[in-house]
Coordinates of C-alpha atoms in Angstrom, one line a residue:
M2 CA 168.3 119.5 270.9
R3 CA 167.3 115.9 270.4
D4 CA 170.3 115.3 268.2
A5 CA 172.6 116.7 270.8
M6 CA 171.1 114.4 273.5
E7 CA 171.5 111.4 271.3
T8 CA 175.1 112.3 270.6
Q9 CA 175.8 112.4 274.4
R10 CA 174.0 109.1 275.0
Q11 CA 176.0 107.1 272.4
P12 CA 179.4 107.5 274.0
S13 CA 177.9 106.8 277.4
L14 CA 176.2 103.7 276.1
A15 CA 179.4 102.5 274.4
S16 CA 181.5 103.1 277.6
T17 CA 178.9 101.2 279.7
T18 CA 178.9 98.3 277.3
T19 CA 182.7 98.2 277.3
A20 CA 182.8 98.2 281.1
R21 CA 180.3 95.3 281.2
L22 CA 182.3 93.3 278.7
L23 CA 185.5 93.9 280.7
Q24 CA 183.7 92.9 284.0
A25 CA 182.4 89.7 282.3
R26 CA 185.9 88.9 281.0
A27 CA 187.5 89.5 284.4
L28 CA 184.8 87.4 286.1
R29 CA 185.3 84.5 283.6
A30 CA 189.1 84.6 284.2
H31 CA 188.5 84.6 288.0
M32 CA 186.1 81.7 287.7
R33 CA 188.6 79.7 285.7
Q34 CA 191.3 80.3 288.2
W35 CA 188.9 79.4 291.1
A36 CA 187.8 76.2 289.3
R37 CA 191.4 75.2 288.7
Q38 CA 192.4 75.7 292.3
T39 CA 189.3 74.0 293.7
G40 CA 189.9 71.0 291.4
M41 CA 193.5 70.7 292.5
M42 CA 192.5 70.9 296.2
A43 CA 189.9 68.2 295.7
I44 CA 192.4 65.9 294.1
D45 CA 194.9 66.6 296.8
A46 CA 192.3 65.8 299.4
L47 CA 191.5 62.5 297.7
F48 CA 195.2 61.5 297.6
I49 CA 195.7 62.5 301.3
L50 CA 192.8 60.2 302.2
I51 CA 194.2 57.4 300.1
S52 CA 197.6 58.0 301.8
F53 CA 196.1 57.6 305.2
A54 CA 194.2 54.5 304.2
F55 CA 197.4 53.1 302.7
A56 CA 199.3 53.9 305.9
Y57 CA 196.7 51.9 307.9
Q58 CA 197.1 49.0 305.5
M59 CA 200.9 49.1 305.9
R60 CA 200.6 49.1 309.7
Y61 CA 197.8 46.6 310.4
D62 CA 197.4 44.4 307.3
W63 CA 200.8 43.9 305.8
D64 CA 203.0 40.9 306.6
W65 CA 206.4 42.5 307.0
P66 CA 209.6 40.5 306.4
T67 CA 211.5 39.4 309.5
P68 CA 214.3 42.1 309.1
F69 CA 211.7 44.8 309.6
N70 CA 210.3 43.3 312.8
W71 CA 212.4 45.7 315.0
V72 CA 210.6 48.6 313.4
V73 CA 207.1 47.2 312.6
R74 CA 206.1 44.8 315.3
E75 CA 203.3 42.3 314.6
V76 CA 199.9 43.6 315.8
Q77 CA 198.4 41.5 318.5
A78 CA 194.7 40.6 318.1
Q79 CA 193.7 42.6 321.2
N80 CA 195.4 45.7 319.8
Y81 CA 193.8 45.5 316.4
V82 CA 191.9 48.8 315.7
S83 CA 189.3 49.4 313.1
F84 CA 190.1 52.0 310.3
F85 CA 186.9 53.9 311.3
R86 CA 188.7 55.0 314.5
F87 CA 191.2 56.8 312.3
I88 CA 188.8 58.6 310.0
P89 CA 188.7 61.8 312.2
L90 CA 192.5 62.0 312.0
A91 CA 192.4 61.5 308.3
G92 CA 190.0 64.4 308.0
L93 CA 192.1 66.5 310.2
M94 CA 195.2 65.8 308.1
V95 CA 193.2 66.8 304.9
V96 CA 192.2 70.1 306.5
L97 CA 195.7 70.9 307.9
L98 CA 197.5 70.1 304.6
L99 CA 195.1 72.1 302.4
V100 CA 195.5 75.1 304.7
L101 CA 199.3 74.8 304.8
F102 CA 199.5 74.3 301.0
T103 CA 197.4 77.3 300.5
M104 CA 199.5 79.4 302.8
K105 CA 202.7 78.2 301.1
G106 CA 201.3 79.2 297.7
L107 CA 201.1 75.6 296.2
Y108 CA 198.0 76.6 294.3
R109 CA 199.4 79.8 293.0
Q110 CA 202.6 78.5 291.6
P111 CA 203.8 80.3 288.4
R112 CA 203.9 78.4 285.1
S113 CA 207.6 78.3 285.2
A114 CA 207.6 76.3 288.5
S115 CA 209.3 73.0 288.3
L116 CA 208.3 69.7 289.9
M117 CA 211.0 70.3 292.5
D118 CA 209.3 73.6 293.5
H119 CA 206.0 71.8 294.0
A120 CA 207.7 68.9 295.8
S121 CA 209.5 71.1 298.3
I122 CA 206.2 72.8 299.3
I123 CA 204.5 69.4 299.6
A124 CA 207.3 67.9 301.7
S125 CA 207.6 70.9 304.1
G126 CA 203.8 71.2 304.4
T127 CA 203.3 67.5 305.0
T128 CA 206.1 67.4 307.6
T129 CA 204.5 70.4 309.5
A130 CA 201.0 68.9 309.4
V131 CA 202.1 65.4 310.6
A132 CA 204.2 67.0 313.4
A133 CA 201.2 69.1 314.5
M134 CA 199.0 66.0 314.5
I135 CA 201.5 64.0 316.6
V136 CA 201.6 66.7 319.2
F137 CA 197.9 67.0 319.3
V138 CA 197.2 63.3 319.5
F139 CA 199.8 62.3 322.0
L140 CA 199.4 65.3 324.3
W141 CA 195.7 65.9 324.3
S142 CA 194.2 62.6 323.4
S143 CA 194.2 59.0 324.4
T144 CA 197.1 57.0 323.0
Q145 CA 195.7 53.5 323.5
F146 CA 194.8 52.9 319.9
Y147 CA 196.8 55.4 317.9
S148 CA 199.9 53.8 316.4
R149 CA 202.8 56.1 315.9
L150 CA 203.8 54.3 312.7
I151 CA 200.5 55.3 311.1
F152 CA 201.7 58.9 311.1
A153 CA 205.1 58.0 309.7
F154 CA 203.6 55.9 306.9
A155 CA 201.0 58.6 306.1
W156 CA 203.7 61.2 305.9
A157 CA 205.8 59.2 303.4
A158 CA 202.8 58.1 301.4
S159 CA 201.3 61.6 301.1
I160 CA 204.6 63.1 299.9
V161 CA 205.0 60.3 297.3
L162 CA 201.5 60.3 296.0
L163 CA 201.0 64.1 295.9
T164 CA 204.3 64.6 294.2
A165 CA 203.6 61.8 291.7
W166 CA 200.2 63.1 290.6
R167 CA 201.6 66.6 290.2
G168 CA 204.5 65.3 288.1
I169 CA 202.0 63.6 285.8
A170 CA 199.7 66.7 285.7
L171 CA 202.7 69.0 284.9
G172 CA 203.9 66.6 282.2
V173 CA 200.6 66.4 280.5
Q174 CA 200.0 70.2 280.8
R175 CA 203.3 71.1 279.4
W176 CA 202.9 68.5 276.6
Q177 CA 199.7 70.3 275.7
W178 CA 201.2 73.8 275.9
T179 CA 204.1 72.7 273.7
R180 CA 201.6 71.7 271.0
G181 CA 199.7 75.0 271.3
V182 CA 196.8 73.8 273.4
G183 CA 195.5 76.1 276.2
R184 CA 198.2 78.7 276.0
E185 CA 197.6 82.1 277.6
P186 CA 197.9 85.2 275.3
V187 CA 200.8 87.5 276.5
L188 CA 201.6 91.0 275.5
V189 CA 205.0 92.6 276.0
V190 CA 205.3 96.4 276.5
G191 CA 208.7 97.7 275.4
G192 CA 211.0 97.3 272.4
S193 CA 214.4 97.6 274.0
G194 CA 217.0 94.8 274.4
L195 CA 215.3 93.8 277.6
A196 CA 211.9 93.3 275.9
W197 CA 213.6 91.4 273.1
R198 CA 215.2 89.0 275.6
V199 CA 211.8 88.5 277.3
M200 CA 210.1 87.7 273.9
E201 CA 212.9 85.4 272.9
G202 CA 212.5 83.5 276.2
L203 CA 208.8 83.2 275.7
V204 CA 209.2 81.8 272.2
A205 CA 212.1 79.5 273.2
Q206 CA 210.0 77.9 276.1
P207 CA 206.6 76.9 274.7
Y208 CA 206.2 74.5 277.5
L209 CA 205.5 77.4 279.8
G210 CA 202.1 77.9 278.1
Y211 CA 202.4 81.4 276.9
A212 CA 201.3 82.6 273.4
L213 CA 203.2 85.8 272.5
L214 CA 200.8 88.2 270.7
G215 CA 203.4 90.8 270.0
Y216 CA 204.7 94.0 271.6
L217 CA 204.0 97.7 272.0
D218 CA 206.8 100.1 271.4
D219 CA 207.2 103.7 270.3
G220 CA 209.3 102.6 267.4
P221 CA 208.6 100.9 264.1
T222 CA 205.3 101.1 262.2
P223 CA 202.5 99.0 263.7
G224 CA 201.9 95.7 261.8
T225 CA 205.6 95.2 261.0
Q226 CA 207.8 92.5 262.4
R227 CA 211.5 91.8 263.0
P228 CA 213.5 89.8 260.5
N229 CA 213.0 86.5 262.3
G230 CA 209.2 86.9 262.1
H231 CA 208.5 86.0 265.7
F232 CA 207.5 89.3 267.2
R233 CA 204.8 91.4 265.8
H234 CA 204.7 95.2 266.6
L235 CA 201.1 96.0 267.6
G236 CA 201.3 99.7 268.2
Q237 CA 202.5 102.4 270.5
V238 CA 202.8 102.1 274.2
D239 CA 200.1 104.7 274.7
G240 CA 197.7 102.3 272.8
L241 CA 197.7 99.7 275.6
R242 CA 194.2 100.6 276.8
E243 CA 192.7 100.4 273.4
L244 CA 194.4 97.1 272.7
L245 CA 193.1 95.5 275.9
K246 CA 189.6 96.6 275.0
R247 CA 189.6 94.9 271.7
Q248 CA 191.8 91.8 272.3
Q249 CA 191.9 89.1 274.9
V250 CA 195.2 89.3 276.9
S251 CA 195.9 87.2 279.9
Q252 CA 199.1 88.8 281.0
V253 CA 201.1 91.9 280.2
I254 CA 204.9 92.0 280.7
L255 CA 206.2 95.5 281.2
A256 CA 209.8 95.5 279.9
L257 CA 210.6 99.1 279.4
P258 CA 214.2 100.5 279.6
F259 CA 215.1 102.4 282.7
W260 CA 214.7 105.8 281.0
E261 CA 211.0 105.0 280.5
H262 CA 210.2 103.8 284.0
S263 CA 208.2 107.0 284.7
R264 CA 205.5 105.5 282.5
L265 CA 205.1 102.3 284.7
P266 CA 202.5 103.6 287.2
E267 CA 200.1 104.5 284.4
L268 CA 200.6 101.2 282.6
V269 CA 200.1 99.3 285.8
Q270 CA 196.9 101.1 286.5
I271 CA 195.6 100.3 283.1
C272 CA 196.3 96.6 283.6
R273 CA 194.5 96.7 287.0
E274 CA 191.5 98.4 285.4
F275 CA 191.1 95.6 282.9
G276 CA 191.8 92.9 285.4
V277 CA 194.8 91.7 283.5
E278 CA 197.8 90.1 285.3
F279 CA 201.0 92.1 284.9
R280 CA 204.7 91.5 285.6
L281 CA 207.7 93.8 285.6
A282 CA 211.0 92.9 284.0
P283 CA 213.8 94.9 285.8
D284 CA 216.3 96.8 283.8
L285 CA 218.4 99.5 285.4
Y286 CA 221.9 100.1 284.1
E287 CA 222.3 96.3 283.7
L288 CA 222.2 95.7 287.4
S289 CA 220.6 92.7 288.9
Y290 CA 217.6 93.4 291.2
D291 CA 216.5 89.9 292.0
R292 CA 217.3 90.5 295.7
V293 CA 216.8 93.9 297.3
D294 CA 216.5 95.2 300.8
F295 CA 214.3 98.1 301.7
G296 CA 214.7 101.0 304.2
N297 CA 213.5 104.6 304.5
V298 CA 214.9 107.9 305.6
G299 CA 212.4 110.5 306.6
G300 CA 209.6 108.5 305.0
I301 CA 211.5 108.2 301.7
P302 CA 211.8 104.6 300.6
L303 CA 215.3 103.5 299.8
I304 CA 216.2 100.3 297.9
G305 CA 219.6 98.7 298.2
L306 CA 221.1 95.6 296.5
K307 CA 221.9 92.7 298.8
E308 CA 225.3 91.0 298.7
V309 CA 225.8 87.5 297.2
S310 CA 224.4 84.7 299.3
L311 CA 227.6 82.6 299.1
Q312 CA 229.3 83.9 302.2
G313 CA 230.2 82.7 305.7
V314 CA 228.3 79.5 306.7
N315 CA 226.8 79.1 303.2
L316 CA 230.3 78.7 301.8
L317 CA 231.0 75.9 304.3
I318 CA 227.7 74.2 303.4
K319 CA 228.4 74.4 299.7
R320 CA 232.0 73.1 300.1
A321 CA 230.7 70.2 302.2
I322 CA 228.1 69.3 299.5
D323 CA 230.9 69.4 296.8
I324 CA 233.2 67.0 298.8
G325 CA 230.4 64.7 299.7
L326 CA 229.1 64.3 296.2
I327 CA 232.5 63.8 294.7
L328 CA 233.3 61.0 297.3
L329 CA 230.0 59.3 296.5
A330 CA 230.5 59.5 292.7
S331 CA 234.3 58.9 292.7
P332 CA 234.1 55.2 291.5
V333 CA 232.0 56.2 288.4
I334 CA 234.2 59.3 287.8
L335 CA 237.4 57.3 287.9
L336 CA 236.0 54.5 285.7
V337 CA 234.6 56.9 283.0
S338 CA 237.7 59.1 283.1
G339 CA 240.0 56.1 282.5
L340 CA 237.9 55.0 279.5
C341 CA 238.0 58.5 278.1
A342 CA 241.8 58.7 278.5
L343 CA 242.3 55.5 276.6
A344 CA 240.0 56.6 273.8
I345 CA 241.8 60.0 273.5
R346 CA 245.2 58.2 273.2
R347 CA 243.9 56.0 270.4
D348 CA 242.0 58.8 268.6
S349 CA 244.8 61.3 268.0
P350 CA 248.4 62.2 269.0
G351 CA 249.0 64.6 271.9
P352 CA 248.4 64.8 275.6
V353 CA 245.3 63.4 277.3
I354 CA 244.8 66.4 279.6
F355 CA 244.5 70.0 278.3
R356 CA 245.6 72.7 280.8
Q357 CA 244.4 76.2 280.5
V358 CA 244.6 79.3 282.7
R359 CA 241.1 80.4 283.9
V360 CA 240.0 83.1 286.2
G361 CA 238.4 82.1 289.5
K362 CA 236.8 83.8 292.4
G363 CA 237.9 87.4 293.0
G364 CA 239.8 87.4 289.7
K365 CA 242.4 84.9 290.9
P366 CA 243.9 82.8 288.1
F367 CA 244.1 79.0 288.3
V368 CA 245.0 76.1 286.0
C369 CA 241.8 74.4 284.7
Y370 CA 242.0 70.8 283.6
K371 CA 240.0 69.2 280.8
F372 CA 240.3 66.2 278.5
R373 CA 241.8 67.3 275.2
T374 CA 239.2 67.6 272.5
M375 CA 241.2 69.4 269.9
V376 CA 244.3 69.1 267.8
P377 CA 247.5 70.0 269.6
N378 CA 247.9 73.4 267.8
A379 CA 244.3 74.5 268.5
E380 CA 245.3 77.8 270.2
E381 CA 247.5 78.8 267.2
L382 CA 244.5 78.1 264.8
K383 CA 242.2 80.2 267.0
A384 CA 243.4 83.5 265.6
K385 CA 242.8 82.3 262.0
L386 CA 239.2 81.3 262.9
A387 CA 238.3 84.5 264.8
A388 CA 236.1 85.8 262.0
Q389 CA 234.0 82.6 262.2
N390 CA 233.2 83.2 265.9
E391 CA 229.4 82.5 266.5
A392 CA 229.2 83.6 270.1
D393 CA 228.5 87.1 271.3
G394 CA 230.5 88.9 273.9
P395 CA 234.1 87.9 274.7
I396 CA 233.4 84.1 274.3
F397 CA 234.8 82.2 271.3
K398 CA 232.5 79.5 270.0
I399 CA 232.1 77.8 266.6
K400 CA 229.3 75.2 266.2
N401 CA 231.3 73.0 263.8
D402 CA 234.8 73.8 265.1
P403 CA 237.4 72.3 262.6
R404 CA 239.9 72.0 265.5
L405 CA 237.9 69.3 267.2
T406 CA 239.1 65.7 267.0
R407 CA 236.6 62.9 266.2
F408 CA 236.4 61.7 269.8
G409 CA 236.7 65.3 271.0
R410 CA 233.4 66.1 269.3
F411 CA 231.8 63.4 271.3
L412 CA 233.4 64.6 274.6
R413 CA 232.2 68.1 273.9
R414 CA 228.6 67.0 273.1
T415 CA 228.3 65.0 276.3
S416 CA 230.4 67.3 278.5
L417 CA 232.6 64.4 279.5
D418 CA 235.6 66.6 278.6
E419 CA 235.1 68.4 281.9
L420 CA 235.5 65.4 284.1
P421 CA 239.1 66.3 285.1
Q422 CA 237.7 69.5 286.6
F423 CA 236.6 67.4 289.6
W424 CA 240.3 67.7 290.6
N425 CA 239.9 71.5 290.5
I426 CA 236.8 71.1 292.7
L427 CA 238.8 69.1 295.3
R428 CA 241.5 71.7 295.3
G429 CA 238.8 74.4 296.0
E430 CA 239.4 76.3 292.8
M431 CA 236.0 75.3 291.4
S432 CA 232.6 74.1 292.7
I433 CA 230.2 71.6 291.2
V434 CA 227.7 74.4 290.6
G435 CA 228.7 77.9 289.7
P436 CA 229.4 80.4 286.9
R437 CA 231.5 79.2 283.9
P438 CA 235.2 79.9 284.6
P439 CA 236.3 82.5 282.0
T440 CA 239.7 82.9 280.4
P441 CA 241.9 86.0 281.2
D442 CA 241.3 87.2 277.6
E443 CA 237.5 87.1 278.2
V444 CA 237.8 89.0 281.5
S445 CA 239.8 91.7 279.9
R446 CA 236.9 92.5 277.6
Y447 CA 234.2 92.4 280.4
E448 CA 232.0 95.4 280.9
P449 CA 231.9 96.6 284.6
W450 CA 228.7 94.8 285.5
H451 CA 230.0 91.5 284.1
R452 CA 232.7 91.3 286.8
R453 CA 230.0 90.6 289.4
R454 CA 230.0 87.0 288.3
L455 CA 233.6 86.7 289.6
E456 CA 232.4 87.2 293.2
V457 CA 231.6 83.5 293.5
T458 CA 233.6 80.3 292.8
P459 CA 233.2 79.1 289.2
G460 CA 231.5 75.8 288.6
L461 CA 231.2 72.7 286.5
T462 CA 227.5 73.3 285.8
G463 CA 225.1 76.2 286.4
L464 CA 221.9 77.9 285.4
W465 CA 223.5 78.7 282.0
Q466 CA 224.1 74.9 281.5
V467 CA 220.5 73.8 282.2
L468 CA 218.9 76.7 280.4
G469 CA 220.6 76.6 277.1
R470 CA 224.3 75.8 277.3
S471 CA 226.0 77.3 274.2
D472 CA 222.6 78.7 272.9
T473 CA 222.6 81.2 275.8
S474 CA 223.8 84.7 274.9
F475 CA 226.8 86.0 277.0
D476 CA 224.8 88.8 278.7
E477 CA 222.0 86.4 279.6
M478 CA 224.6 83.9 281.0
V479 CA 226.0 86.7 283.2
R480 CA 222.5 87.6 284.4
L481 CA 221.9 83.9 285.3
D482 CA 225.2 83.8 287.2
I483 CA 224.3 86.9 289.1
Y484 CA 220.9 85.6 290.0
Y485 CA 222.5 82.4 291.2
A486 CA 225.1 84.3 293.3
E487 CA 222.3 86.4 295.0
N488 CA 219.8 83.6 295.5
W489 CA 221.9 80.6 296.3
S490 CA 220.6 77.8 298.5
P491 CA 221.4 74.1 298.9
G492 CA 218.1 73.3 297.2
M493 CA 219.0 75.4 294.2
D494 CA 222.3 73.4 293.8
V495 CA 220.5 70.1 294.0
R496 CA 217.9 71.2 291.4
I497 CA 220.6 72.4 289.0
I498 CA 222.6 69.1 289.4
L499 CA 219.4 67.0 288.8
Q500 CA 218.4 69.2 285.7
T501 CA 222.0 68.9 284.3
V502 CA 221.7 65.2 283.8
P503 CA 218.9 65.2 281.2
V504 CA 220.4 68.3 279.5
V505 CA 223.7 66.6 279.0
L506 CA 222.1 63.3 277.8
S507 CA 220.1 65.2 275.3
A508 CA 223.1 67.2 274.1
K509 CA 220.9 70.3 274.0
G510 CA 222.8 73.4 273.0
A511 CA 226.2 71.6 273.2
Y512 CA 229.0 72.2 270.7

């Protein structure tokens, strides 16, 4: 009888111990997150106060040059106000900004968030806070000693200082992550092509701070790994609970193929039990689900795919951005184009401009212009080199293409060969940002879901350019194009253009 009772106690004791360990682990993770957010809020508060003090100095203590007198008038002695009179306003600004930043998710930004993502929240939050303070002060308070310029200077200084310190913090943090310091252990559940793309992305972007432990899949024998040695198979999908018990995991990425989606509720519940963050990677007949709309019929939820964002007024905005940027950059474009044309003439015989039929929006063909980078009979040699194609899908790419001329190789590496496409942009056949324009031969080999990228105007650069260029697989490039089409905004175009410059200068993934 005693043996039976001891046998019953042992599992109970083990389960209680496991539960306590899991609770302690979850508490530690929560405390780390709380400490991080509190620290960021404290530093933000300090810089906001510094910004307000700096704004006071600019208004009352600076000697402004004569040309600025129409904006910043000299303060008369009788109008000079002590900084202590502004301390309550500085405190109010701190409270307002911290509340707005919290509401806008500034302290919960994902690791993949760029400095532009942080800066946009900082700018919008600061603008809202300063506007609210102006309304409060000039409607419900005495205006005899509150200078309006104080608010303008505080607004500008806050945006600059908060963005600057976040840029430094992000740079240091990603520098540490790239060197393996402070990475979060991540587990991928699934072994399909989708899971493989997720794992390749994690390994290719160490600056995001994730350490890939391996993956669970009802496939190969546990302990084995794929030929490239990156991804370790840790067991079956049903073993998720046991793995989380014995191993520290910060995040689980559920990347199951669509025919296994019925298992998701159970896997999500397991992650919640262990207090582990989880994310879902969508995969359903190769459709993009980045933007969905919801409805219901008789209490049954229905999910539909939204159309591309580039319609109506958005098209006019995008066109205006294209024309405006080209006009601003036209002197540089013309100068560099002229130098490239002279160099091409001296480097090899043949025309300076290469003309090729490409497929534009809605499948409409157009003549695309580029600087010639290859020998004159390059198209004839293409058939002989077909077996050496290094790109997947319908695209033809060779890293060390023998058809390239000496100067043409430089043009390809720097993307200067695409400068004549600004003429295509002026004609409305292309845009500065958009999907890569395909050839008719490539389109003829598209799968049905690939054709969705033809619903928007092709571009000179795009997400595929800033996230890998020639190193990006064709399917991944199409997914990026679809994401862009469904989530377009003027801010996204600006971010892509700004990110293109360092990518081109570094020649990353270019050939």
